[in-house]
Short mmCIF file of C-alpha atoms in Angstrom, two decimals:
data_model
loop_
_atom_site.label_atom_id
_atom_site.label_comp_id
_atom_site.label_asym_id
_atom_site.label_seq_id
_atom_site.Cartn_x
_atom_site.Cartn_y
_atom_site.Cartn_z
CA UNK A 215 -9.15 9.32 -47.73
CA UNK A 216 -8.22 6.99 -44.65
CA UNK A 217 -5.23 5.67 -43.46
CA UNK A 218 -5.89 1.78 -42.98
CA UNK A 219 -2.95 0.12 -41.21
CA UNK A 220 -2.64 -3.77 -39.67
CA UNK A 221 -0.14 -5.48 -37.28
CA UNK A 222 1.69 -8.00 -36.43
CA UNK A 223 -0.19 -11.56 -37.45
CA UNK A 224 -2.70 -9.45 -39.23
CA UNK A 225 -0.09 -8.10 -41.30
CA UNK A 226 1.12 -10.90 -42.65
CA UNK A 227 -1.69 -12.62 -43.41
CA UNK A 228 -2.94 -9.97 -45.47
CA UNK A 229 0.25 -9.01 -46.80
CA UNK A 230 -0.54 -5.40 -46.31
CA UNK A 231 0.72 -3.08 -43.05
CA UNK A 232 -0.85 0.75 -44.99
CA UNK A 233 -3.42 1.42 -47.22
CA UNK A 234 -4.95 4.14 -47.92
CA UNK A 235 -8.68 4.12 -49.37
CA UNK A 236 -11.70 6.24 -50.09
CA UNK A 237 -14.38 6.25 -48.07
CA UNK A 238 -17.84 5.20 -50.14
CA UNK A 239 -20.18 7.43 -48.79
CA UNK A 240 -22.53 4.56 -47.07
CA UNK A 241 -19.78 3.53 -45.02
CA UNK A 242 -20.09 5.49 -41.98
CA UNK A 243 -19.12 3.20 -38.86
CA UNK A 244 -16.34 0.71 -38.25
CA UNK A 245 -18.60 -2.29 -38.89
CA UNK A 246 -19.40 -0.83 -42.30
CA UNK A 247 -15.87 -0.60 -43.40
CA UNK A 248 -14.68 -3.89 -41.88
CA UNK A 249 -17.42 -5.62 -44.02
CA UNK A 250 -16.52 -3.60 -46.58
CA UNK A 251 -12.93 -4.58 -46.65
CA UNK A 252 -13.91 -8.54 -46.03
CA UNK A 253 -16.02 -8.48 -49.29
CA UNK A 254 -12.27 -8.33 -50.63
CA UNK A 255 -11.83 -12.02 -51.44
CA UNK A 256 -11.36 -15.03 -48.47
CA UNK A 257 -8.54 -13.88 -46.39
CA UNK A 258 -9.73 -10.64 -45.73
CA UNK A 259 -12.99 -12.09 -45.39
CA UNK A 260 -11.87 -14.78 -42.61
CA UNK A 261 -8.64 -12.07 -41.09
CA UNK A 262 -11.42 -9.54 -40.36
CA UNK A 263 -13.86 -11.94 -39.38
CA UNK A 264 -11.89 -12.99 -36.21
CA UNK A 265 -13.86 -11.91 -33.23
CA UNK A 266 -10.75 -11.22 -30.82
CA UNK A 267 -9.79 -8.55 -33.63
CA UNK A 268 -9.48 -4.81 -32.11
CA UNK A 269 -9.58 -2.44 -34.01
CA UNK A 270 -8.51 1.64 -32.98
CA UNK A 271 -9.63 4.71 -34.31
CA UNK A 272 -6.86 7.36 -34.29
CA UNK A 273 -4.92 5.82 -31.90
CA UNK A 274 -7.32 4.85 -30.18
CA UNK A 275 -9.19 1.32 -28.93
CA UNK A 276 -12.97 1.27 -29.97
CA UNK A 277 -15.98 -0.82 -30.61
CA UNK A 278 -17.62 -1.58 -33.98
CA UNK A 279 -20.25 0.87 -34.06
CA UNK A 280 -17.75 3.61 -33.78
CA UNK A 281 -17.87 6.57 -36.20
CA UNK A 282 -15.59 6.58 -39.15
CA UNK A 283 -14.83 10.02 -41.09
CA UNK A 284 -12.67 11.23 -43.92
CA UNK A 285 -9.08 11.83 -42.42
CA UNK A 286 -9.24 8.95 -40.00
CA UNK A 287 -6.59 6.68 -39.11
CA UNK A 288 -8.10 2.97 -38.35
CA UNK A 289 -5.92 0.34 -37.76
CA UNK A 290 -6.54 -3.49 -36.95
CA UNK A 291 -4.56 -5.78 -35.10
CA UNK A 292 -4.70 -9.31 -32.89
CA UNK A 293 -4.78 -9.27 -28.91
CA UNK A 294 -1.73 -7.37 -27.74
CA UNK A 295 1.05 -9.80 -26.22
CA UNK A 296 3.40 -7.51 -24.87
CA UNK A 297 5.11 -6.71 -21.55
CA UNK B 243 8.01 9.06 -17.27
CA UNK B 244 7.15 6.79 -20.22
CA UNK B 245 9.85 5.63 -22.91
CA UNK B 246 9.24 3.00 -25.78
CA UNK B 247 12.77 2.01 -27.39
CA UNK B 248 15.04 -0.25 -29.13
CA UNK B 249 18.07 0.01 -27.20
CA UNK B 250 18.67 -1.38 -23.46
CA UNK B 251 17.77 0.31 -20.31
CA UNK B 252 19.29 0.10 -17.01
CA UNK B 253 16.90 -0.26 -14.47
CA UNK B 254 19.80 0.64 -11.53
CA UNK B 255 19.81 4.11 -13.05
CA UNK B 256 16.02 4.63 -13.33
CA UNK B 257 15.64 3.49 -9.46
CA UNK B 258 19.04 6.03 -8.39
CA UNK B 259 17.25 9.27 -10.75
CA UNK B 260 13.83 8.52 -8.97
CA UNK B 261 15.55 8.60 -6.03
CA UNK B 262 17.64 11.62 -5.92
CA UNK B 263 14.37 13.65 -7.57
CA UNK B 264 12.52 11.87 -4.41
CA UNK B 265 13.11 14.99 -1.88
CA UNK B 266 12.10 12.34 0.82
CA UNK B 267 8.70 12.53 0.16
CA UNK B 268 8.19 8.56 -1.20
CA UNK B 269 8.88 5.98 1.29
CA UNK B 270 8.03 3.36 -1.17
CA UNK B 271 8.95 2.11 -4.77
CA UNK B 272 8.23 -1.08 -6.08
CA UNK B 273 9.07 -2.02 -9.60
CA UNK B 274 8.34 -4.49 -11.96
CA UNK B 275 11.45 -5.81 -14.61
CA UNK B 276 10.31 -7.93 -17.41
CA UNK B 277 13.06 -10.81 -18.69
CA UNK B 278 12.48 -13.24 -21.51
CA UNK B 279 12.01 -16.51 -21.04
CA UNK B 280 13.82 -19.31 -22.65
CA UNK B 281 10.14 -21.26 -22.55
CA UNK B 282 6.80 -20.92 -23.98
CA UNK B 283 4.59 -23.59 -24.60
CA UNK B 284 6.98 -26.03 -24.21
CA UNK B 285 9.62 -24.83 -26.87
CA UNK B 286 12.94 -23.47 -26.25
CA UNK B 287 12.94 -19.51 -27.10
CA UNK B 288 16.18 -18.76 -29.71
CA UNK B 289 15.05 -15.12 -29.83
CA UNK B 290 11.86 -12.88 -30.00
CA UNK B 291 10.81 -10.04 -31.85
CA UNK B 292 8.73 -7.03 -30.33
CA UNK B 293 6.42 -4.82 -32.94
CA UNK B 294 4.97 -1.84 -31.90
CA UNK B 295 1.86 0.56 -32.96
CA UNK B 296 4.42 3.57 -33.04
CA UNK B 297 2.10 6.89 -31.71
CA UNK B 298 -0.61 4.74 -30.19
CA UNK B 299 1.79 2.77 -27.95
CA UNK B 300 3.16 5.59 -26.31
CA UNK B 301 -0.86 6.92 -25.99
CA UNK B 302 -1.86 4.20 -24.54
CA UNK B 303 0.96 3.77 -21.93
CA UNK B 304 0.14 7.28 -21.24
CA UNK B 305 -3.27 6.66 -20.69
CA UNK B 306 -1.74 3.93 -18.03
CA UNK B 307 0.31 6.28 -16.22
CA UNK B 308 -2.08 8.71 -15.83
CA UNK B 309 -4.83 6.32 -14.71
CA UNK B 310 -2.51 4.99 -12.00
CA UNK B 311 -1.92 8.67 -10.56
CA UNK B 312 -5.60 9.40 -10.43
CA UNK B 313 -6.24 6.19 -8.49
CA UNK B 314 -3.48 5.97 -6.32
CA UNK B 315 -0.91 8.65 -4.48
CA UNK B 316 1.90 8.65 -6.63
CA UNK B 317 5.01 10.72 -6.51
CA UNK B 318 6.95 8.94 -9.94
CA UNK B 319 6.29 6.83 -12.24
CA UNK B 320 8.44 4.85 -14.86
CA UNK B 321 7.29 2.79 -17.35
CA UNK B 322 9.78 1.48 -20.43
CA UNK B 323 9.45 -0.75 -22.84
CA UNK B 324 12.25 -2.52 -25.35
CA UNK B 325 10.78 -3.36 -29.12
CA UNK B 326 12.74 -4.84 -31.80
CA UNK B 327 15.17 -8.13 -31.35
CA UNK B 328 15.95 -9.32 -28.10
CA UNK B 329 17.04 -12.73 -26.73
CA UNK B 330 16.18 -14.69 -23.46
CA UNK B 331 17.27 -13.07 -19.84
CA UNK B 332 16.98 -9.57 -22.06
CA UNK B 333 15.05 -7.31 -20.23
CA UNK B 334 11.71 -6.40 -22.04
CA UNK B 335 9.87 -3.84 -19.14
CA UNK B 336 10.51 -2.15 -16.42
CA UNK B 337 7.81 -0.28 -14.87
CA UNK B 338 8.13 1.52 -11.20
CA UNK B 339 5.57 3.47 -8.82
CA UNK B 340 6.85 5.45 -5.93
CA UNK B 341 4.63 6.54 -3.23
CA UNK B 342 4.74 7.79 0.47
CA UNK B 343 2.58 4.37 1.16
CA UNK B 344 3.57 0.95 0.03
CA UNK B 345 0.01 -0.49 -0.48
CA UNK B 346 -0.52 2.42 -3.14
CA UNK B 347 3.13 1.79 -4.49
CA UNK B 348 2.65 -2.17 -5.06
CA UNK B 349 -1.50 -2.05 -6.60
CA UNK B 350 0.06 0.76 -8.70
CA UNK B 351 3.02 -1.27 -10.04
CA UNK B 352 0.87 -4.09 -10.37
CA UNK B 353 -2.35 -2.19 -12.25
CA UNK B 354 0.36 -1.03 -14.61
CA UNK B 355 1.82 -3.70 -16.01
CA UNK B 356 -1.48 -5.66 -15.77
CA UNK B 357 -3.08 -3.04 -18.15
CA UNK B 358 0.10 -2.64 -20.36
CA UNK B 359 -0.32 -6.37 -21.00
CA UNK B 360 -3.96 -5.93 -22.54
CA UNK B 361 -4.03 -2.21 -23.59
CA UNK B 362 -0.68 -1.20 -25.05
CA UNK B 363 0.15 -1.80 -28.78
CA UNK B 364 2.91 -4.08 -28.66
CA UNK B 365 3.07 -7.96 -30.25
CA UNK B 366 6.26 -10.56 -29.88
CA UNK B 367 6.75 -12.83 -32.40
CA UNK B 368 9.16 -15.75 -31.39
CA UNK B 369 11.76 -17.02 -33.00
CA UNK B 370 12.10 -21.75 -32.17
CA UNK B 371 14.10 -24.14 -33.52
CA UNK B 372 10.41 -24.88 -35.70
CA UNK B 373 10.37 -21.85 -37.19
CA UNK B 374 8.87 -18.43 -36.28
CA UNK B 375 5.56 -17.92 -34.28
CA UNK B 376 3.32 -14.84 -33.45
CA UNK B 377 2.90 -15.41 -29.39
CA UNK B 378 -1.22 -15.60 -29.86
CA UNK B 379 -2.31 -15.49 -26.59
CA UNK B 380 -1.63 -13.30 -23.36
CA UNK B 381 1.43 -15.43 -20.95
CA UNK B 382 -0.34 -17.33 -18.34
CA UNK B 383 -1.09 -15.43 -15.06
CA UNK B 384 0.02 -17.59 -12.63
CA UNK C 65 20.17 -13.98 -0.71
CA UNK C 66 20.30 -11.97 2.80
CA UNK C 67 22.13 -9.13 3.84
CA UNK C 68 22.16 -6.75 6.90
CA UNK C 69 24.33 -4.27 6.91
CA UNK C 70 25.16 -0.32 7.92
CA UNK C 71 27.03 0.55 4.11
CA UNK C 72 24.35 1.27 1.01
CA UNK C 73 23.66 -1.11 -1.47
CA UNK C 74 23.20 -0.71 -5.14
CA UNK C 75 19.33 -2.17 -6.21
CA UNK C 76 20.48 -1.96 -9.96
CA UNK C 77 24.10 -4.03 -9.37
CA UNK C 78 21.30 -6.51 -7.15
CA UNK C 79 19.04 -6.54 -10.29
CA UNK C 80 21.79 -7.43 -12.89
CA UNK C 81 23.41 -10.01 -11.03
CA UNK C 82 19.69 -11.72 -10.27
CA UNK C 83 19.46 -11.71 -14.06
CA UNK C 84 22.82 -12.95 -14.97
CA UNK C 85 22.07 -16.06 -12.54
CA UNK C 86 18.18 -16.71 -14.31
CA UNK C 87 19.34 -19.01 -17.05
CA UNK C 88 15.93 -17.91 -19.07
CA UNK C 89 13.41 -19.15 -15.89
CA UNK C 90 12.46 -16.13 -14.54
CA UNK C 91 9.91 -13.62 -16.13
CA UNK C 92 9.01 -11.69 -13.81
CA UNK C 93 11.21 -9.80 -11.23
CA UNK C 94 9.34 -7.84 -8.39
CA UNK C 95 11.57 -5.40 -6.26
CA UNK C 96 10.39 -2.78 -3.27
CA UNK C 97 12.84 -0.43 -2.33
CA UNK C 98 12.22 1.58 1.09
CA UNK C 99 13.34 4.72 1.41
CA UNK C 100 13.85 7.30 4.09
CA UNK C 101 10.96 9.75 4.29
CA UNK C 102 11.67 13.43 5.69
CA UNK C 103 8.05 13.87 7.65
CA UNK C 104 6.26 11.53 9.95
CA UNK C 105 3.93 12.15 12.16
CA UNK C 106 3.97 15.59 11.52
CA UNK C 107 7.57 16.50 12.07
CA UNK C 108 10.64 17.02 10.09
CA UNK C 109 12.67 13.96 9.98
CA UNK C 110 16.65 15.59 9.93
CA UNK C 111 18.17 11.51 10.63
CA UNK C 112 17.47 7.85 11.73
CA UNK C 113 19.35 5.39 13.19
CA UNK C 114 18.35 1.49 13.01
CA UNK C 115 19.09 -1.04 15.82
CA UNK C 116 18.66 -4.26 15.44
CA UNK C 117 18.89 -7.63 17.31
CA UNK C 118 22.31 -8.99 16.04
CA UNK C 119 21.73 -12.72 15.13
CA UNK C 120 17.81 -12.61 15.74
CA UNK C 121 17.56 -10.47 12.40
CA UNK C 122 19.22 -12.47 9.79
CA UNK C 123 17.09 -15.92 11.61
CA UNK C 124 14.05 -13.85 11.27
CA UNK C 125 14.74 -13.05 7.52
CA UNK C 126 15.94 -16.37 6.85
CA UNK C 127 12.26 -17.52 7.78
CA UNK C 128 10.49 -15.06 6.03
CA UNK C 129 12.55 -15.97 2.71
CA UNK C 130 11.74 -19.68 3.37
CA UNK C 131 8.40 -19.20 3.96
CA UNK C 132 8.13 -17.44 0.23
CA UNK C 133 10.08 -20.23 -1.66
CA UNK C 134 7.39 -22.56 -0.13
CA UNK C 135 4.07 -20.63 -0.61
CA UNK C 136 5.32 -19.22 -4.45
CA UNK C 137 7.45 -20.72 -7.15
CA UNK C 138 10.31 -18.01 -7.13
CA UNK C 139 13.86 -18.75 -8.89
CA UNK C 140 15.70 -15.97 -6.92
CA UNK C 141 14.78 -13.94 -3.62
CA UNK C 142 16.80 -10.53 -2.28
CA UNK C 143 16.12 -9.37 1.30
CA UNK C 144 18.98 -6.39 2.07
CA UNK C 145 18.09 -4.21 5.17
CA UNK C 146 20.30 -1.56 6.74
CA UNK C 147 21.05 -0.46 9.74
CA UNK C 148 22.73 2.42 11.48
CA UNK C 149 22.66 6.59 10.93
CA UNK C 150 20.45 7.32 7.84
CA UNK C 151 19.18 10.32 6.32
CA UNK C 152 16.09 11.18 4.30
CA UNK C 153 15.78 9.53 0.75
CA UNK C 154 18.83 6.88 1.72
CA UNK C 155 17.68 3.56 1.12
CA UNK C 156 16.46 1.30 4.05
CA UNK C 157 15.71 -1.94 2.58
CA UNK C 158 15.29 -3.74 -0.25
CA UNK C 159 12.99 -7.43 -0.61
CA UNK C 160 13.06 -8.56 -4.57
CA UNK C 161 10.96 -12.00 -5.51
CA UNK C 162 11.91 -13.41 -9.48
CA UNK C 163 9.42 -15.92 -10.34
CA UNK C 164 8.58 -17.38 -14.21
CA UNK C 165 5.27 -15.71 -13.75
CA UNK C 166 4.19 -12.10 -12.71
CA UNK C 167 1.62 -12.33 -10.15
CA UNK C 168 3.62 -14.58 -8.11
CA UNK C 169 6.17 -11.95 -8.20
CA UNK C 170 4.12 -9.70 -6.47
CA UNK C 171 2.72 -11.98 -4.08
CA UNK C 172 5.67 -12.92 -2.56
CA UNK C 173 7.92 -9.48 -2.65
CA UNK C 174 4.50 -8.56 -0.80
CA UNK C 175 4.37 -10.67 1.61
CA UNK C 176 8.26 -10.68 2.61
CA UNK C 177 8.20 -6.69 2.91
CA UNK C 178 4.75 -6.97 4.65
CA UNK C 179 6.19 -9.54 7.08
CA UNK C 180 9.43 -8.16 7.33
CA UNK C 181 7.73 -4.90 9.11
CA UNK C 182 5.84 -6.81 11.48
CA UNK C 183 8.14 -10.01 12.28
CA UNK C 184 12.08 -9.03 11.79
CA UNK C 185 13.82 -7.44 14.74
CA UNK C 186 14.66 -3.73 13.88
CA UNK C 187 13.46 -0.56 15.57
CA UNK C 188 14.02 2.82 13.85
CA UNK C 189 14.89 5.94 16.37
CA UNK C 190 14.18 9.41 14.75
CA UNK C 191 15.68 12.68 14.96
CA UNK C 192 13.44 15.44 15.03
CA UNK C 193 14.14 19.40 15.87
CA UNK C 194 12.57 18.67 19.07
CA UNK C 195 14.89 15.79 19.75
CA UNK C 196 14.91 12.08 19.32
CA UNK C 197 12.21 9.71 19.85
CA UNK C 198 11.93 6.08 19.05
CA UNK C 199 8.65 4.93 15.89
CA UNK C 200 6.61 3.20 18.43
CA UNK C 201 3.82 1.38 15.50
CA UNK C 202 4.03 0.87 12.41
CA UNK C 203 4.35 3.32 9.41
CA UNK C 204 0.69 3.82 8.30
CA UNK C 205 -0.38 1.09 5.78
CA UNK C 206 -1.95 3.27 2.96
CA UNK D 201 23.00 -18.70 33.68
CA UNK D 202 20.25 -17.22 31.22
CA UNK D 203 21.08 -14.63 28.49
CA UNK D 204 19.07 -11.63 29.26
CA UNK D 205 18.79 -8.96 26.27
CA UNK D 206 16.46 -5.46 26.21
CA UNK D 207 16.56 -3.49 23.16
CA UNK D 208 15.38 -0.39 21.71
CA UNK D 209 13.48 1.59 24.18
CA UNK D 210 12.76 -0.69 26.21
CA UNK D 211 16.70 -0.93 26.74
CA UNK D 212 16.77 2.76 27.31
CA UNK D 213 13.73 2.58 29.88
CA UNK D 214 15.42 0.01 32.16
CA UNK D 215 19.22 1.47 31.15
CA UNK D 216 20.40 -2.33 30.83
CA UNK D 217 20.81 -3.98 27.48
CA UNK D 218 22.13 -7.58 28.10
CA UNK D 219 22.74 -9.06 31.83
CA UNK D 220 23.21 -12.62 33.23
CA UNK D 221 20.66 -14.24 35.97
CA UNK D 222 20.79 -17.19 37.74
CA UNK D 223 17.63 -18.82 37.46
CA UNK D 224 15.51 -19.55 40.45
CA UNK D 225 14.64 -22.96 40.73
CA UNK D 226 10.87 -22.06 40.37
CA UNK D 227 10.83 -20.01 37.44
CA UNK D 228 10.03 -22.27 34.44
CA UNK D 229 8.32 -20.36 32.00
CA UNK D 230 8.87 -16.67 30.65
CA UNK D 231 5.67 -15.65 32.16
CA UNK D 232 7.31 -16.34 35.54
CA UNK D 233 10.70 -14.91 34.42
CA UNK D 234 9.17 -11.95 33.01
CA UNK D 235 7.33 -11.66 36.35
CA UNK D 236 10.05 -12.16 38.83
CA UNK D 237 12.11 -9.39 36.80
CA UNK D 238 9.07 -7.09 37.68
CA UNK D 239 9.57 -6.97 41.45
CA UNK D 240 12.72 -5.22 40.61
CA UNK D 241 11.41 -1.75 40.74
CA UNK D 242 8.44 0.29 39.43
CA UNK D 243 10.32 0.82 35.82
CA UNK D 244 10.58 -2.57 35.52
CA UNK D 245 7.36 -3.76 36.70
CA UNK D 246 5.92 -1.15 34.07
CA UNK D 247 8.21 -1.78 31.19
CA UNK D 248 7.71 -5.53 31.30
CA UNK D 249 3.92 -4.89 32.11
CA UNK D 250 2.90 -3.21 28.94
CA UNK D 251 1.48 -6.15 26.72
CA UNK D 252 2.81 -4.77 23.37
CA UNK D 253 6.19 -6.04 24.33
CA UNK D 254 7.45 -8.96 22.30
CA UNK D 255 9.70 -11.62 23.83
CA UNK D 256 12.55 -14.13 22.11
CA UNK D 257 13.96 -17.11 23.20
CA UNK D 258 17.16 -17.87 21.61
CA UNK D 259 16.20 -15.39 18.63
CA UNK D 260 12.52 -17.26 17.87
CA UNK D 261 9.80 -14.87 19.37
CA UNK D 262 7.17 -17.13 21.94
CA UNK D 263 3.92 -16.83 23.60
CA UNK D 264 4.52 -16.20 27.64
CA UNK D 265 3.90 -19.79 28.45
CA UNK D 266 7.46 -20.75 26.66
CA UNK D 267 9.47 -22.54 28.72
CA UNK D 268 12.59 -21.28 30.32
CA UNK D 269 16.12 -23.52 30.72
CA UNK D 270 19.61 -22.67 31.64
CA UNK D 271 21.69 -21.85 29.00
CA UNK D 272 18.70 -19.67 26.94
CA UNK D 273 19.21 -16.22 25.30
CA UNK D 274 15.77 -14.44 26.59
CA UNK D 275 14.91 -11.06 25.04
CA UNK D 276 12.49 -8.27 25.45
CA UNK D 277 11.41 -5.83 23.06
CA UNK D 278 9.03 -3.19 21.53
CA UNK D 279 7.25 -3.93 18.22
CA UNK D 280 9.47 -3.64 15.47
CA UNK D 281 9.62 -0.74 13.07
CA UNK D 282 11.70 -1.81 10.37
CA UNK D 283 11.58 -2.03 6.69
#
């Protein structure tokens, strides 16, 4: 299983803040699994798709061709705006 | 010291407990408080609403403080940030670096909040007389 | 708003009342706070006393505080510096800059400490255990 | 009548912080006032000679060509060490 989990404008658009999913076993890297989730219908498709999307693995800010494993925690969100 | 929270802070009482744990060795704190605006974008502000990444937030503004120490010579740091429902003139973030120099104390202070305003978890969405709005973009560095 | 005085001042009573006057404009509120050091130059620092040039000071502060209101767009500026006995970790001074955006906070609380050490009339005597000697430069700018 | 003032050390050094002098008709500028206060003794003529020294007139520091008049507040001092 992985926790999925999306914020703030991201969250409402896909009317969804935690998910939790199994991994198929050819998706091994963030890329794989953000396509993955897009192939879900338009919105997640076009959500996903935004290039100023971060996305953190385990707490943690990463690229796309980070490593995704069983027990992960990945969550996406828009550019932060606090402070 | 790092502290994410809904409730008020007073930033008075930060500066007096740095101080009295200062044992004279920092010569120099500058801080940075964070108020909301009434304005963005040309619309009056009623009220805003801070969401949070709770556990990565207060990772990431850890990875912040620490940063800042190795860089600079630091004897305290604060950094505190509100989430939840707040209004304008409500403070938002206060963030502090003392130091024996002030140099180190103000690129510190500054660094911090800089890097809080890209790195750290933490989204407003703003509440005009138009309806609600997710603030989309960083606030203009001026 | 510019004070010199020998009794303490409270930064966070400074702070609130800045805030209670910014009407939603301000952002961004950028405060140093000096404080007495116990070591300089090598020795241990027991008390200081601060003279100044009656007059000459609050002229000299009045420029620098000008000066910033011209070269940044600030809504509020605090410049409080005291003088008399004072003892390691009192507070010496303390320069705050409110502007509606960050980095011209920090500019200007910057530049009014900066030129406040090199341009407003006050001269610090120590008192060290081998007796008293006047600071004859500068503290080191780290 | 001109306002003299000495602070700081420098008040220490000479052991006079504020004293009225008639000016001498051919003293015009602070280089010349500075100057003619000089001749005083060896103290003075060291004090006054060490170029860090900083001067005022009526509480706005000048370069040594600043003219002098009656009635000015003229001040000598070390370089500050506030803040």
């Amino acid at each position: 299983m992985v926790q999925l989990r999306f914020f703030a404008s991201l969250r409402e658009t896909l009317g969804v803040g935690d998910e939790q999913v199994v991994l198929p076993d050819d998706i091994t890297d963030i890329s794989a699994l953000t396509g993955w989730l897009q192939e879900r219908n338009d919105i997640w498709h076009t959500a996903l798709g935004d290039s100023r999307v971060h996305v953190a693995v385990n707490q943690v800010l990463v690229k796309p061709d980070c490593a995704v494993n069983d027990g992960d925690e990945v969550a996406w969100f828009p550019p932060v705006t606090g402070g | 010291m790092i502290r994410v929270q809904t409730e008020d802070f007073d930033p008075g009482a930060e500066l007096e407990q740095l101080r009295r744990n200062n044992g004279g060795k920092a010569g120099a704190v500058v801080s940075f408080m964070g108020l909301v605006r009434d304005l963005n974008e040309g619309d009056t502000i009623r009220q805003m609403t801070l969401e949070h990444y709770p556990g990565m937030t207060e990772k990431a503004l850890g990875i912040i403080e620490t940063t800042a120490r190795e860089r600079w010579k630091l004897t305290d740091v604060i950094i505190i940030h509100r989430i939840g429902p707040l209004a304008p003139d409500d403070r938002i973030v206060f963030v502090a670096a003392a130091s024996p120099h002030r140099k180190q104390a103000f690129h510190a202070c500054e660094y911090m909040i800089d890097t809080l305003k890209t790195d750290a978890p933490f989204w407003k969405k703003e509440a005009t007389a138009s309806g609600n709005r997710w603030v989309s973009t960083p606030p203009v560095i001026g």
